[in-house]
């Protein structure tokens, strides 16, 4: 198991692509990456997938559509009468 923590140490002009730049530096293929709710964006998930990583991203209540969607995705399947 490998564990890495990454902190910003270089000021950038635009923070728009920070996750992609960080992923390129870390080499995350085959890793499971976790991040706080600030990184829970479709673009971050796509960048992780394109880099060959799996991910665990946090959800918070202020992301109005995500928590209900996650609850629905993990809800028990309805029982079917036979």
CSV table of C-alpha atoms in Angstrom, one decimal:
chain,number,residue,atom,x,y,z
A,1,UNK,CA,0.0,0.0,0.0
A,2,UNK,CA,1.3,3.5,-0.9
A,3,UNK,CA,0.1,6.6,0.8
A,4,UNK,CA,0.8,10.1,-0.6
A,5,UNK,CA,-0.3,13.5,0.6
A,6,UNK,CA,0.0,16.4,-1.8
A,7,UNK,CA,0.1,20.1,-1.0
A,8,UNK,CA,0.4,23.0,-3.3
A,9,UNK,CA,3.9,24.6,-3.1
A,10,UNK,CA,3.9,26.6,-6.4
A,11,UNK,CA,1.7,29.5,-7.1
A,12,UNK,CA,-0.2,29.2,-10.3
A,13,UNK,CA,-1.8,31.8,-12.5
A,14,UNK,CA,-5.1,29.9,-12.7
A,15,UNK,CA,-6.2,27.1,-10.4
A,16,UNK,CA,-8.6,25.7,-13.1
A,17,UNK,CA,-6.5,22.6,-13.9
A,18,UNK,CA,-4.8,21.9,-10.6
A,19,UNK,CA,-6.2,18.3,-10.3
A,20,UNK,CA,-5.0,17.4,-13.8
A,21,UNK,CA,-1.5,18.9,-13.2
A,22,UNK,CA,-1.3,17.1,-9.8
A,23,UNK,CA,-2.3,13.8,-11.3
A,24,UNK,CA,0.3,14.1,-14.0
A,25,UNK,CA,3.0,14.7,-11.3
A,26,UNK,CA,1.9,11.9,-9.1
A,27,UNK,CA,1.5,9.1,-11.6
A,28,UNK,CA,-1.7,7.6,-10.2
A,29,UNK,CA,-2.4,4.7,-12.6
A,30,UNK,CA,-3.8,1.7,-10.6
A,31,UNK,CA,-4.2,3.8,-7.4
A,32,UNK,CA,-7.4,4.6,-5.5
A,33,UNK,CA,-7.4,8.3,-4.9
A,34,UNK,CA,-9.5,10.1,-2.2
A,35,UNK,CA,-10.3,13.8,-1.9
A,36,UNK,CA,-12.5,16.1,0.1
A,37,UNK,CA,-15.8,17.6,-1.2
A,38,UNK,CA,-13.9,20.5,-2.8
A,39,UNK,CA,-12.7,18.1,-5.5
A,40,UNK,CA,-16.0,16.4,-6.1
A,41,UNK,CA,-16.5,17.7,-9.6
A,42,UNK,CA,-17.2,15.8,-12.8
A,43,UNK,CA,-14.0,17.1,-14.3
A,44,UNK,CA,-11.9,15.7,-11.4
A,45,UNK,CA,-13.6,12.3,-11.7
A,46,UNK,CA,-12.9,12.3,-15.4
A,47,UNK,CA,-9.3,13.3,-14.9
A,48,UNK,CA,-8.8,10.5,-12.4
A,49,UNK,CA,-10.4,7.9,-14.7
A,50,UNK,CA,-8.3,9.1,-17.7
A,51,UNK,CA,-5.2,8.9,-15.5
A,52,UNK,CA,-6.0,5.2,-14.8
A,53,UNK,CA,-7.0,5.7,-11.2
A,54,UNK,CA,-10.1,4.8,-9.2
A,55,UNK,CA,-11.6,7.4,-6.8
A,56,UNK,CA,-13.5,8.0,-3.6
A,57,UNK,CA,-14.8,11.6,-3.5
A,58,UNK,CA,-16.7,13.1,-0.5
A,59,UNK,CA,-20.2,14.5,-0.7
A,60,UNK,CA,-21.6,17.3,1.4
A,61,UNK,CA,-25.1,18.6,1.8
A,62,UNK,CA,-24.5,21.8,-0.1
A,63,UNK,CA,-24.0,19.8,-3.2
A,64,UNK,CA,-27.7,19.6,-3.5
A,65,UNK,CA,-28.1,17.0,-6.3
A,66,UNK,CA,-25.3,14.6,-5.3
A,67,UNK,CA,-26.4,13.2,-1.9
A,68,UNK,CA,-29.9,12.2,-3.1
A,69,UNK,CA,-28.4,10.6,-6.2
A,70,UNK,CA,-25.8,8.7,-4.1
A,71,UNK,CA,-28.5,7.5,-1.7
A,72,UNK,CA,-30.6,6.3,-4.7
A,73,UNK,CA,-27.6,4.5,-6.2
A,74,UNK,CA,-26.9,2.6,-3.0
A,75,UNK,CA,-30.5,2.0,-1.9
A,76,UNK,CA,-31.6,-1.6,-1.5
A,77,UNK,CA,-33.2,-3.1,-4.6
A,78,UNK,CA,-36.9,-3.5,-4.4
A,79,UNK,CA,-38.2,-7.0,-3.7
A,80,UNK,CA,-39.9,-8.7,-6.6
A,81,UNK,CA,-42.8,-11.1,-5.9
A,82,UNK,CA,-42.5,-14.4,-7.6
